[in-house]
Every structure is written in C-alpha cells, then in structure tokens.
One Martini backbone bead per residue (centre of mass of N, CA, C, O) as a GRO file, in nm:
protein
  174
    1UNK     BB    1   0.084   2.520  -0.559
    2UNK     BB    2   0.362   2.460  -0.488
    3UNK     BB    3   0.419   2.104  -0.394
    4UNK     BB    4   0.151   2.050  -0.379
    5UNK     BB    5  -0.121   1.773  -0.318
    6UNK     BB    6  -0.341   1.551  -0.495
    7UNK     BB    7  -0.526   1.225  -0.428
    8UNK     BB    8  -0.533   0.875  -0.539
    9UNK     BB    9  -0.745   0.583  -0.414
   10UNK     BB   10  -0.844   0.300  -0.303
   11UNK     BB   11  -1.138   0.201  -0.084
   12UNK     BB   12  -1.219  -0.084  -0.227
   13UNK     BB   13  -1.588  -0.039  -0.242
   14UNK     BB   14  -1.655   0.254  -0.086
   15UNK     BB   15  -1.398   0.398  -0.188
   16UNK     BB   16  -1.231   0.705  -0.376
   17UNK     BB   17  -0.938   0.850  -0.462
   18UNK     BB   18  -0.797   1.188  -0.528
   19UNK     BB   19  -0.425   1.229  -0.701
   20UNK     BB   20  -0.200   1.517  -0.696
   21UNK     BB   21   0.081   1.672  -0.831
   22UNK     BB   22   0.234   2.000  -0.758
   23UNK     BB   23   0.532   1.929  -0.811
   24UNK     BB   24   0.758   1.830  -0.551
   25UNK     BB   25   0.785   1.615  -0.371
   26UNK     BB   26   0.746   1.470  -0.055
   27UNK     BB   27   0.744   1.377   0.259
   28UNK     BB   28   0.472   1.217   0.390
   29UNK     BB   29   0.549   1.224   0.707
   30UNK     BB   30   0.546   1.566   0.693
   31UNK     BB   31   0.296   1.624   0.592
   32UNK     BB   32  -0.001   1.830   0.537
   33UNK     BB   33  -0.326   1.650   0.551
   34UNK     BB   34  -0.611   1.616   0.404
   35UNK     BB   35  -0.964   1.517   0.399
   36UNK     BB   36  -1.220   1.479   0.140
   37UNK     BB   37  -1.524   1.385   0.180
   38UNK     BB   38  -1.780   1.233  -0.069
   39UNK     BB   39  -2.034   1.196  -0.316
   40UNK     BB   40  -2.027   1.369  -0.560
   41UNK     BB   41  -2.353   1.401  -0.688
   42UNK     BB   42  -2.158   1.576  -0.812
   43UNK     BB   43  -1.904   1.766  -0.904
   44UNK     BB   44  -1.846   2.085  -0.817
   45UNK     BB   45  -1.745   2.421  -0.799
   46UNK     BB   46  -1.734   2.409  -0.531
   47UNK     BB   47  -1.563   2.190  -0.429
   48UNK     BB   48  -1.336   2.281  -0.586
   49UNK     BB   49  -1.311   2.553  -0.423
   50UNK     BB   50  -1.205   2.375  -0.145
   51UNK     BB   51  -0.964   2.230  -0.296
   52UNK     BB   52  -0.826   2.502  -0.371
   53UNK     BB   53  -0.815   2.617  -0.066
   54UNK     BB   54  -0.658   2.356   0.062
   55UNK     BB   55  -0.420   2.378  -0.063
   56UNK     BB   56  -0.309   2.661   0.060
   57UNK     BB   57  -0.316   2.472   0.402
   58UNK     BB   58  -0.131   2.238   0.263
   59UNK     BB   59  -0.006   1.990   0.119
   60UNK     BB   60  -0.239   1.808   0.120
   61UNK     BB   61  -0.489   1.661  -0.083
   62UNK     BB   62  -0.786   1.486  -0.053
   63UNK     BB   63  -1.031   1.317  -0.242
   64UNK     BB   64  -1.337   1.094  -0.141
   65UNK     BB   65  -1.525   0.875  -0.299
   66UNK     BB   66  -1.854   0.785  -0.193
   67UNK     BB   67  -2.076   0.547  -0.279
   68UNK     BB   68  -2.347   0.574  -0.148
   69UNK     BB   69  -2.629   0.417  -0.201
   70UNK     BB   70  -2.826   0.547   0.021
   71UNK     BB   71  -2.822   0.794  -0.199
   72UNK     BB   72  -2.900   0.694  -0.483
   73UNK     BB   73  -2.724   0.784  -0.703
   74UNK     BB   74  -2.661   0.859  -1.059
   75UNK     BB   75  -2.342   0.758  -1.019
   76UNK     BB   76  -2.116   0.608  -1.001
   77UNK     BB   77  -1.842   0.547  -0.888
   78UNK     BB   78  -1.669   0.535  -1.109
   79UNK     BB   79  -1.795   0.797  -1.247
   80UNK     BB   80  -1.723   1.012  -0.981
   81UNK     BB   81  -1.396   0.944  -1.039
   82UNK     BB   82  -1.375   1.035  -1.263
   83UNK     BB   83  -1.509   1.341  -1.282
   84UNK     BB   84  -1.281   1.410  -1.027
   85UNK     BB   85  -1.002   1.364  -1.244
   86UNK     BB   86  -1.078   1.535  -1.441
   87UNK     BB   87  -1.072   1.778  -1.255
   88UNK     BB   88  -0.845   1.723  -1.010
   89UNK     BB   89  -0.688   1.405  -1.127
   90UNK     BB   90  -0.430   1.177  -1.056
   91UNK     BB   91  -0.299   0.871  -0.959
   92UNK     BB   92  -0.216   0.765  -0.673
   93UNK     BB   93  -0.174   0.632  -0.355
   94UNK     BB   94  -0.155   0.763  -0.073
   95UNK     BB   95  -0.241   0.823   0.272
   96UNK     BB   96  -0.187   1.078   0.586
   97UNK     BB   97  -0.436   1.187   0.723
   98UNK     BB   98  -0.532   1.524   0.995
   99UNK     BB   99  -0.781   1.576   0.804
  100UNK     BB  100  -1.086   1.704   0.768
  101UNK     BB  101  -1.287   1.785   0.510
  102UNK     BB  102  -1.576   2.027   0.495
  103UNK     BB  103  -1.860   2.156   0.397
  104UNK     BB  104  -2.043   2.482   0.460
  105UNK     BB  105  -2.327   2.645   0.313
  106UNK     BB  106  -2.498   2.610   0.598
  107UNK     BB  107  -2.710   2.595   0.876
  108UNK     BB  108  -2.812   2.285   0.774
  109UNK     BB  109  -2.521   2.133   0.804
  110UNK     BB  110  -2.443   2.137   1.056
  111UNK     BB  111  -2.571   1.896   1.232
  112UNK     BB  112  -2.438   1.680   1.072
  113UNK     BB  113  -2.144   1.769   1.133
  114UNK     BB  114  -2.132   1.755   1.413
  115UNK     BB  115  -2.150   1.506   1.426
  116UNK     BB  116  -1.953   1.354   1.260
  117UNK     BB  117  -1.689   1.516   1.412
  118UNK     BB  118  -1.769   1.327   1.683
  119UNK     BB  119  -1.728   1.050   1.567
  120UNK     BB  120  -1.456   1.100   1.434
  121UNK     BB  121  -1.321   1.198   1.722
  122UNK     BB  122  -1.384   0.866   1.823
  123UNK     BB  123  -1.247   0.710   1.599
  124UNK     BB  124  -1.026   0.946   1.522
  125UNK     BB  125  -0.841   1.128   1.790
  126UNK     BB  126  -0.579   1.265   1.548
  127UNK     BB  127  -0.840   1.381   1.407
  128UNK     BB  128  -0.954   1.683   1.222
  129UNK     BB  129  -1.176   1.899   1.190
  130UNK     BB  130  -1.275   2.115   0.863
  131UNK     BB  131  -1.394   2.386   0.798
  132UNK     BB  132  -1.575   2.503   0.487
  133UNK     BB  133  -1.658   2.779   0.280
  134UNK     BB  134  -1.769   2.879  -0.017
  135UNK     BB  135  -1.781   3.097  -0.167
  136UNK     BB  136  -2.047   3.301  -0.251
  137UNK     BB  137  -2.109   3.178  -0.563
  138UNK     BB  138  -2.141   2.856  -0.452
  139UNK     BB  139  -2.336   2.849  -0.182
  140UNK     BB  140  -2.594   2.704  -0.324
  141UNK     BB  141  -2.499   2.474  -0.445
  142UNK     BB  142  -2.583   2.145  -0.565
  143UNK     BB  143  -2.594   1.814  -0.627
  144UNK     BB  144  -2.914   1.772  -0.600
  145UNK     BB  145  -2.974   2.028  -0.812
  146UNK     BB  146  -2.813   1.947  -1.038
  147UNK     BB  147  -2.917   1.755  -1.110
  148UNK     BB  148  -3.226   1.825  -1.144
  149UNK     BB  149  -3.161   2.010  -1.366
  150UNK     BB  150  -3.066   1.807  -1.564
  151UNK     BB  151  -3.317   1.631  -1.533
  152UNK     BB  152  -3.509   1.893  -1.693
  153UNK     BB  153  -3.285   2.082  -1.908
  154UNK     BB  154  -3.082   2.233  -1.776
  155UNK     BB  155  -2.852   2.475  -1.712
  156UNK     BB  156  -2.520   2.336  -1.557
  157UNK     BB  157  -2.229   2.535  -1.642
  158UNK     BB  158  -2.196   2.692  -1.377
  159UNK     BB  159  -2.186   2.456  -1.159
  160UNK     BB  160  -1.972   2.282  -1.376
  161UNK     BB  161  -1.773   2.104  -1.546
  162UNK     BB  162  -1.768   2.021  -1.859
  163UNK     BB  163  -1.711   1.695  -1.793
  164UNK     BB  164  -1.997   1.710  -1.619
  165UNK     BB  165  -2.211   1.832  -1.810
  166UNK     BB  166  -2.183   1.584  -1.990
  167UNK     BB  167  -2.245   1.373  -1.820
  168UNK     BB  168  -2.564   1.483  -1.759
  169UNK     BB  169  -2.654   1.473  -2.035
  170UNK     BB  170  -2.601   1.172  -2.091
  171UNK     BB  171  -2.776   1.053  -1.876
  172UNK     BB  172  -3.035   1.226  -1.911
  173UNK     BB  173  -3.012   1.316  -2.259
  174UNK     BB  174  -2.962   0.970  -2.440
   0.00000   0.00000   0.00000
C-alpha cells in the first residue's frame, strides 16, 4: 500500500470522511480516488477488508461516515467517525473521488445498490459505481447483527476491531 491515501474531512453535518497517507504524498488531481460511503454503525471487519482491498486498486481510498438520523443508528455521527479513525485512519482535508466503493454481501444487497448506482450516475454523471464483496470470512457480518449480538450480551470480537468491541461493550454494558 505504499504511496496510497486513505482520506479524511467533514462534509457539514450529514457525513463525514475518514483520511490516511499511505506513503508519499501525490498530485491529488492525477490520482485515481474511489469514495466508499456508508452508516458504518459500527464498522466492521468486513468494512475494513473492502478498504484494504480497495486500496490495492486506487491511488486514494475515502471513506464516508453518514449521519443517517432515519436508520436509528446505536452510535453518534461523531462516535461512529472516531471508531472508524480508530480502525482506519487520520483526518486530512479534501477528496475529488471518481468512483463510489459499495460492499454486496448477498444477493439481497444487491436490488437497492442497483437502485443507488443509477441513482448516483443521474445526479453525477462521471462518477463510477464499483462493487465489491467481501472475503468469504466475513461476508455474513453486518452492522446491524454486531449491535444486536452486542446488544444480547455477546461476543463480537471476531467480527470488529478492538476499539469497536470496545466502545459497543461501553454503549450496550455500562
């Protein structure tokens, strides 16, 4: 991952982005930069291996914290980017991404990222949808069953970074 960035800033109060220098700095208008957004509530290792693999494939990786009021999340905007900076990342100021990373861990994903790519290439047109999917290991995880086993009492140290099972210990058991 030498000379690769992975990006970080604030996009108002609606998201907000996490960013890593990988190496050497690089003219950000030549780079090839990809944008992975997402409620990450929390982040998970699977999250984190579509990031590291996405950075073999780009020059800049962005990740995207959205607020997402209407999905309830367990976890603050701010908790959820501090946790996500933990994981991933320091902050650094801009992105002029050309491709937008989504995660498709089943066939049941895939019906609303297809909506959203065609979404995203009418409202911005030279902007590139790619999917990926996840390792075979943790392509059942998601966010939503980590908070709940979390929630329950259990352990999700396999399926999260230690300052995440951290603070879900903190939110869930405190």
């Amino acid at each position: 991952m030498a000379g690769k960035r992975l990006c970080c800033w604030v996009f108002g109060c609606h998201w907000a982005t996490i960013c890593l220098s990988l190496g050497q700095p690089q003219d950000l208008a030549n780079m090839n930069t990809v944008l992975y957004p997402g409620t990450f509530d929390p982040i998970t290792k699977g999250h984190t291996d579509l990031v590291e693999r996405a950075s073999r494939l780009f020059d800049r990786v962005v990740v995207a914290v959205a607020a997402s009021t209407k999905k309830n999340p367990a976890f603050t905007l701010e908790q959820r980017v501090e946790m996500a900076k933990n994981v991933l990342a320091h902050f650094v100021k801009e992105v002029n991404a050309n491709v937008l990373l989504r995660g498709l861990r089943a066939v049941s994903d895939f019906e609303y990222e297809f909506q959203l790519a065609n979404m995203n290439r009418v409202l911005a047109p030279d902007v590139e949808s790619l999917f990926l999917t996840p390792s075979e290991h943790y392509s059942y995880i998601s966010s939503t069953l980590v908070r709940e086993i979390a929630a329950l009492g259990g352990d999700v140290t396999k399926f999260v970074h230690p300052d995440v099972n951290a603070a879900l210990l903190k939110r869930y058991h405190s």
